[in-house]
JSON list of C-alpha atoms in Angstrom, two decimals:
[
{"chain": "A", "resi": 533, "resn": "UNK", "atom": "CA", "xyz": [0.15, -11.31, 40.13]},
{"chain": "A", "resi": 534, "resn": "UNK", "atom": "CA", "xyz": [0.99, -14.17, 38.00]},
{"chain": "A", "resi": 535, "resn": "UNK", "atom": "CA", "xyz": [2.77, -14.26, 34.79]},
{"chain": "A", "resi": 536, "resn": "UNK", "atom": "CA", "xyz": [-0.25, -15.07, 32.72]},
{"chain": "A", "resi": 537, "resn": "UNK", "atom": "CA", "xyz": [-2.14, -12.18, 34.40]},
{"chain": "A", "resi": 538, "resn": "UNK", "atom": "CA", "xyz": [0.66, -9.42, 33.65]},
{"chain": "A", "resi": 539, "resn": "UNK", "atom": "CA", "xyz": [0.83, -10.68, 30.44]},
{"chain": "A", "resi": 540, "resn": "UNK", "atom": "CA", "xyz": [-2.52, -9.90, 29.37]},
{"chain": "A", "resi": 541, "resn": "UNK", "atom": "CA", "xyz": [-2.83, -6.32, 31.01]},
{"chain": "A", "resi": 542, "resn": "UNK", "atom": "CA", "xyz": [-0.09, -5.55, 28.40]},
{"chain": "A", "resi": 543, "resn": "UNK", "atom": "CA", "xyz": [-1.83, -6.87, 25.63]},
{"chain": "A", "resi": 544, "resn": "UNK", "atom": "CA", "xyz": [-5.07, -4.71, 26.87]},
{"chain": "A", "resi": 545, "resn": "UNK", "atom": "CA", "xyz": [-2.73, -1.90, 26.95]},
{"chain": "A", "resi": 546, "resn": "UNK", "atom": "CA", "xyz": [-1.63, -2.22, 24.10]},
{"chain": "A", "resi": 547, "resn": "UNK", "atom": "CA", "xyz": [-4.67, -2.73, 22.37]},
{"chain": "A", "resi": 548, "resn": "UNK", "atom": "CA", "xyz": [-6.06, 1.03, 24.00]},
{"chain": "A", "resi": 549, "resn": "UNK", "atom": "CA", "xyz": [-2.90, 2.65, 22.73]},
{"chain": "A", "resi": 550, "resn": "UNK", "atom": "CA", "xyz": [-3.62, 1.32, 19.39]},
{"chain": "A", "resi": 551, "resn": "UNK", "atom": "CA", "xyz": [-3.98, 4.41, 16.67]},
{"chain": "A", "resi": 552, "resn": "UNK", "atom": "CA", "xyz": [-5.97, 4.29, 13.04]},
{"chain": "A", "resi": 553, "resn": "UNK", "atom": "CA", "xyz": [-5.45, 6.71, 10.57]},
{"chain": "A", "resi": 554, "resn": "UNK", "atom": "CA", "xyz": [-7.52, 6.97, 7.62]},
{"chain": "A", "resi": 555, "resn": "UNK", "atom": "CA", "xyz": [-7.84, 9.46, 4.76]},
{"chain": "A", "resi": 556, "resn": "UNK", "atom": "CA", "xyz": [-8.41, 10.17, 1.08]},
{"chain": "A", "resi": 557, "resn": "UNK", "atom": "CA", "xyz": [-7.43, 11.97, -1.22]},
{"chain": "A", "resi": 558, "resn": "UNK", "atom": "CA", "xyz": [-8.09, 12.89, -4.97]},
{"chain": "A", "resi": 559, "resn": "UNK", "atom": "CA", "xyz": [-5.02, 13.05, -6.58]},
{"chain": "A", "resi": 560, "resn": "UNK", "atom": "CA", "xyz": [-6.59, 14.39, -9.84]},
{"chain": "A", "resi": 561, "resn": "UNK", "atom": "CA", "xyz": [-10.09, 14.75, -11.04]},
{"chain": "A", "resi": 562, "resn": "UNK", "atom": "CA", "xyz": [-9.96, 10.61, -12.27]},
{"chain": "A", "resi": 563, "resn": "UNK", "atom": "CA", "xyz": [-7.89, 9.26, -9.50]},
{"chain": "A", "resi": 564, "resn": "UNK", "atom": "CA", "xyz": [-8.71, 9.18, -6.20]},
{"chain": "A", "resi": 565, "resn": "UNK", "atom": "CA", "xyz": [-6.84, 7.44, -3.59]},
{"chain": "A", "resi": 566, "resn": "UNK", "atom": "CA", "xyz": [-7.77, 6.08, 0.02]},
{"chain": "A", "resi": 567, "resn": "UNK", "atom": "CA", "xyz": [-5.80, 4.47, 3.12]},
{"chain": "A", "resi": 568, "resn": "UNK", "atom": "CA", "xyz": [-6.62, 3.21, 6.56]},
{"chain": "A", "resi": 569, "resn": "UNK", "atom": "CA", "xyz": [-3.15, 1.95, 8.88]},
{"chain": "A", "resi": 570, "resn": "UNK", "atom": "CA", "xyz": [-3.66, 0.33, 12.03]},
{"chain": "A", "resi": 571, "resn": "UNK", "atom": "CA", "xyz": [-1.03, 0.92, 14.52]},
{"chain": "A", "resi": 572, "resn": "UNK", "atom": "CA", "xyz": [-1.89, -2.89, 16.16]},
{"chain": "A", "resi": 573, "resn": "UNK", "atom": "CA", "xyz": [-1.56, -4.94, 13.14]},
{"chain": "A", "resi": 574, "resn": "UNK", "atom": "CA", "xyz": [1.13, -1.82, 11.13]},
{"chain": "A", "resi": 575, "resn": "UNK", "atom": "CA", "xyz": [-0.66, -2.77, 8.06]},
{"chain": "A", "resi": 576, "resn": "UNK", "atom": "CA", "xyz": [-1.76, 0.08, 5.77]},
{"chain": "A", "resi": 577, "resn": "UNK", "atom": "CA", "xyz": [-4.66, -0.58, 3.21]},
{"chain": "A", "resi": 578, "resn": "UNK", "atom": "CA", "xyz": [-4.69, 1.37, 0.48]},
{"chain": "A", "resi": 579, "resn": "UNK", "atom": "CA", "xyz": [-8.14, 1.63, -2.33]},
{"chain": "A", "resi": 580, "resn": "UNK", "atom": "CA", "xyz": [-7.27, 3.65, -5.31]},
{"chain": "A", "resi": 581, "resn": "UNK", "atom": "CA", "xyz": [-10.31, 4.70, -7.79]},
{"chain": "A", "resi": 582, "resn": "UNK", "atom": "CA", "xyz": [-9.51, 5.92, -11.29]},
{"chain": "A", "resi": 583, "resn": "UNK", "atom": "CA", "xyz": [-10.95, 6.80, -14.24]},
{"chain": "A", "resi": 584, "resn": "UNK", "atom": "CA", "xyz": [-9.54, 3.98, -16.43]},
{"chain": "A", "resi": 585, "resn": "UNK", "atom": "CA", "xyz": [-9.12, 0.89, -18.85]},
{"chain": "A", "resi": 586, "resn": "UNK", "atom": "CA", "xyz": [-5.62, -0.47, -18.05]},
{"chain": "A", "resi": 587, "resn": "UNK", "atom": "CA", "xyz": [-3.42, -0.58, -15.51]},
{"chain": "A", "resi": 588, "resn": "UNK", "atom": "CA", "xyz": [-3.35, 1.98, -12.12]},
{"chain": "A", "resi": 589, "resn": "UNK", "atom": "CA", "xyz": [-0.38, 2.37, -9.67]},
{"chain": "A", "resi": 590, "resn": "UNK", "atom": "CA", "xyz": [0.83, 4.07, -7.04]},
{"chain": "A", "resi": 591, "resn": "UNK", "atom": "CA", "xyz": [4.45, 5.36, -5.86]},
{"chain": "A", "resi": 592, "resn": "UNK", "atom": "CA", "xyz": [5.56, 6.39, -2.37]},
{"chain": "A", "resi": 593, "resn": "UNK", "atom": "CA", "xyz": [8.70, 8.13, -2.69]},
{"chain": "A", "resi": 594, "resn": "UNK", "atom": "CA", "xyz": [10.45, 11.04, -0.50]},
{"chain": "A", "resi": 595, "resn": "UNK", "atom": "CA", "xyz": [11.42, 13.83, -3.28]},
{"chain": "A", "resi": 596, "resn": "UNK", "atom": "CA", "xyz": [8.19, 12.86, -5.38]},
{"chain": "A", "resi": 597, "resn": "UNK", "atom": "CA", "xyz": [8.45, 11.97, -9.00]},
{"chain": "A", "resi": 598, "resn": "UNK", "atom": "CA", "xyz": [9.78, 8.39, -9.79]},
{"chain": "A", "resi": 599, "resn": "UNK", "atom": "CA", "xyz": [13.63, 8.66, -8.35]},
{"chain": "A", "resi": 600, "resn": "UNK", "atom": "CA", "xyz": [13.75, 6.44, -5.40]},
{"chain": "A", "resi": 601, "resn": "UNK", "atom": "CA", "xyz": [10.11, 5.50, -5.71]},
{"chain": "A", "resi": 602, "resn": "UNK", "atom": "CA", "xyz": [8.45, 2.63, -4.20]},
{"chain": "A", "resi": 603, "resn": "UNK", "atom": "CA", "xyz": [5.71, 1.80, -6.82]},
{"chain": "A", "resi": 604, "resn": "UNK", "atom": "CA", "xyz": [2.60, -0.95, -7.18]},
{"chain": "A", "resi": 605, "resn": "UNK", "atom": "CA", "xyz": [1.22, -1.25, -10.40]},
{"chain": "A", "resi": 606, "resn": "UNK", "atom": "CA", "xyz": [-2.10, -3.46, -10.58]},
{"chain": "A", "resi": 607, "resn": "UNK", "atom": "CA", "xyz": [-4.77, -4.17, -13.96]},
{"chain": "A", "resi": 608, "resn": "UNK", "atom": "CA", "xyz": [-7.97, -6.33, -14.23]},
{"chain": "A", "resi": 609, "resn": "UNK", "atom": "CA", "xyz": [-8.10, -7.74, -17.79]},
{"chain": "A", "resi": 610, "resn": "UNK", "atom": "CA", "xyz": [-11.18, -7.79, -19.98]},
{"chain": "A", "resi": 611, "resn": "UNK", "atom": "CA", "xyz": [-11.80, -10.92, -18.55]},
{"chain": "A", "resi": 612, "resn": "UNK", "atom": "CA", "xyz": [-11.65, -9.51, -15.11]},
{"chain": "A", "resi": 613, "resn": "UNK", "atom": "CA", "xyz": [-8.82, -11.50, -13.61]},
{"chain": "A", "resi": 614, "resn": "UNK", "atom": "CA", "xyz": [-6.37, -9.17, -11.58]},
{"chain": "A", "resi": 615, "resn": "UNK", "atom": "CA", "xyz": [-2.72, -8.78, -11.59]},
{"chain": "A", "resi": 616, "resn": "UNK", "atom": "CA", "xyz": [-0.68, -6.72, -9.60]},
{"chain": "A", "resi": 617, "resn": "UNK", "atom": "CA", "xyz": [3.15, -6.45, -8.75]},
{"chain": "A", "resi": 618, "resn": "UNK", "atom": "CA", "xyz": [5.70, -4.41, -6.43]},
{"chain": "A", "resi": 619, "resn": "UNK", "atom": "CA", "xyz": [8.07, -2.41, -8.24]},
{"chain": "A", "resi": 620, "resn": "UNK", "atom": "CA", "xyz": [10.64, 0.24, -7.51]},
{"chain": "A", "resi": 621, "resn": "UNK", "atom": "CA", "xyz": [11.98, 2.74, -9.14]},
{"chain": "A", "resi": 622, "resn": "UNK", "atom": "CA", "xyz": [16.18, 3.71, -9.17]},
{"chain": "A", "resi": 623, "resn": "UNK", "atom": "CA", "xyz": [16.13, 6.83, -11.61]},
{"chain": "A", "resi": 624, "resn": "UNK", "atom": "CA", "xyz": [13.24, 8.31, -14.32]},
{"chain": "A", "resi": 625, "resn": "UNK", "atom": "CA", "xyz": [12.88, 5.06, -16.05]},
{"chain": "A", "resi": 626, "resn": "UNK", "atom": "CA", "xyz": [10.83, 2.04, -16.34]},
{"chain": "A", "resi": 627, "resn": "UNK", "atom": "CA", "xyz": [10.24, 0.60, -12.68]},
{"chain": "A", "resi": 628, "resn": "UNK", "atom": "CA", "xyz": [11.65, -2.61, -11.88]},
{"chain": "A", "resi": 629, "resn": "UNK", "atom": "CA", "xyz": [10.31, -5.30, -10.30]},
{"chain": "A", "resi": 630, "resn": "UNK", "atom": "CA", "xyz": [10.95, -6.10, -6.80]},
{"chain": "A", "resi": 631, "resn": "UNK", "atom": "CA", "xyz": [12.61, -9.47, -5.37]},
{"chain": "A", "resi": 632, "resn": "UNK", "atom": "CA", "xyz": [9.86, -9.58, -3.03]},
{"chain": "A", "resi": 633, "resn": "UNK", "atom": "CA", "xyz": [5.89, -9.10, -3.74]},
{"chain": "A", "resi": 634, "resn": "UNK", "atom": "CA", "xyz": [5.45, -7.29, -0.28]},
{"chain": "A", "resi": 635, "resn": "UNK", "atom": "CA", "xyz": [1.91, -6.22, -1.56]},
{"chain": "A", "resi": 636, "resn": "UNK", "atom": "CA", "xyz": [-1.23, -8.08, -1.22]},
{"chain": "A", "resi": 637, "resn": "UNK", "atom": "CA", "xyz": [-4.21, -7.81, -3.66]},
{"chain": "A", "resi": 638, "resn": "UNK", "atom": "CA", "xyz": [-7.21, -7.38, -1.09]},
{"chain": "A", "resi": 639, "resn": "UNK", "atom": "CA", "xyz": [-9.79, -6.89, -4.70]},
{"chain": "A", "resi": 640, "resn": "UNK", "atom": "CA", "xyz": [-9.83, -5.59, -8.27]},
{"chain": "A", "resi": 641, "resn": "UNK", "atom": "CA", "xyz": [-12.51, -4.41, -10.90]},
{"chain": "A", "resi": 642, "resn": "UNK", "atom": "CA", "xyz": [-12.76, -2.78, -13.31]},
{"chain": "A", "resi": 643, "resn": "UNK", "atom": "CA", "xyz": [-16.73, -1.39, -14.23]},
{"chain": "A", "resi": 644, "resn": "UNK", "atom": "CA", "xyz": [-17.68, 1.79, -16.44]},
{"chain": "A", "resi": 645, "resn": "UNK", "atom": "CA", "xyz": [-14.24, 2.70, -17.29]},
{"chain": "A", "resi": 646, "resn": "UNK", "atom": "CA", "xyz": [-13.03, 3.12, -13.62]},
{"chain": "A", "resi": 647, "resn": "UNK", "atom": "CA", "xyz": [-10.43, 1.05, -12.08]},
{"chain": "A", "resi": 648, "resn": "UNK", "atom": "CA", "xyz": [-11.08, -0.13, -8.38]},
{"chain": "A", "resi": 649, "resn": "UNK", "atom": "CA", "xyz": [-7.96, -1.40, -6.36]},
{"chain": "A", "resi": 650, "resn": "UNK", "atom": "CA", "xyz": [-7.71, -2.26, -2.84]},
{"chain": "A", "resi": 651, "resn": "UNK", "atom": "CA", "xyz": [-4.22, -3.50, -1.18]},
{"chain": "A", "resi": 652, "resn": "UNK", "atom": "CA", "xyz": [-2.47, -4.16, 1.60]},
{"chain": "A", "resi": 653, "resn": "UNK", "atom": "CA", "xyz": [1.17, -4.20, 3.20]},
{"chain": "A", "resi": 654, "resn": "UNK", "atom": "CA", "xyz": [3.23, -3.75, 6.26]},
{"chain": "A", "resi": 655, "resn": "UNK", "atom": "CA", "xyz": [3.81, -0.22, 6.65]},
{"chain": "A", "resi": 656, "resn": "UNK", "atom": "CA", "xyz": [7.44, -0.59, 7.32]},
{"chain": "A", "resi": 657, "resn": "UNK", "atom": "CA", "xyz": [8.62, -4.36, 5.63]},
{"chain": "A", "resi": 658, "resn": "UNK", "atom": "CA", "xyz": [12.45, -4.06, 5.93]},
{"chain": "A", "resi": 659, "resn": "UNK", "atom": "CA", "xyz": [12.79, -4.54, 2.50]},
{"chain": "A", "resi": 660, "resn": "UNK", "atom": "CA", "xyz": [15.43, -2.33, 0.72]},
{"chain": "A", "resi": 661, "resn": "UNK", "atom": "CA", "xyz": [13.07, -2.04, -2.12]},
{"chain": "A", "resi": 662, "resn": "UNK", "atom": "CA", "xyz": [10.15, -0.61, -0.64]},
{"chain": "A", "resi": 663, "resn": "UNK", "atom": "CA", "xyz": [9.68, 2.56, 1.54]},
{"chain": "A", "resi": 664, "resn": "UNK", "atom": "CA", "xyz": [8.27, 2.82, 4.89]},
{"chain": "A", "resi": 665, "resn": "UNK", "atom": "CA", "xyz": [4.92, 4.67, 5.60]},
{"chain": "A", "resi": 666, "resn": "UNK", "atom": "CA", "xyz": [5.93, 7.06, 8.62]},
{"chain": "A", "resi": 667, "resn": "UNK", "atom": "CA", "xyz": [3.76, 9.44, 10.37]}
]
């Protein structure tokens, strides 16, 4: 068997061992939250839905609450440009911004008072700010 040939049964192998989770959940009756990771590409997309003018965000942390927290904040303006940014959180306090945007805006709207927010990220980065999405 050539090199080439071996090579490529491991990719196929790979490929069928490949897992996707997906869920949702609602969070409260305005916000409603839902992901879908792939195992091949250990990205995680996350679409959050809530009931609001503003800003919406979303923290990932092991205790709950904001100590430790690994937070992404995201608003569509009356003009319906998007912004978005990583942020951590060290105590109860405002979060702080990370060095590195590790989040990427996938879309944003905002129509009849609900916020719609779809992202994406590695579900493990290596970046001390953010927190790893484990099984």
């Amino acid at each position: 068997m050539s090199r080439t040939s071996a090579l490529l049964i491991l990719v196929a192998l790979a490929a069928v061992d490949a897992v996707v989770y997906t869920g949702a959940k609602s969070l409260a009756p305005w916000y409603n939250i839902s992901w879908s990771s792939d195992t091949t590409t250990n990205n995680i997309i996350l679409t959050i839905d809530a009931r609001t003018s503003g800003w919406v965000g979303f923290g990932l942390a092991e205790g709950g609450g904001m100590r430790g927290a690994d937070i992404v904040m995201a608003s569509v303006d009356a003009n319906g440009v998007p912004t978005f940014g990583d942020y951590y959180a060290i105590n109860n306090e405002v979060p702080q911004q990370d060095v590195v945007n590790d989040w990427t805006l996938l879309s944003a709207t905002e129509a009849a008072g609900v916020t719609s927010v779809r992202i994406s990220r590695a579900l493990d980065t290596g970046d001390k700010q953010d927190r790893p999405f484990v099984e």
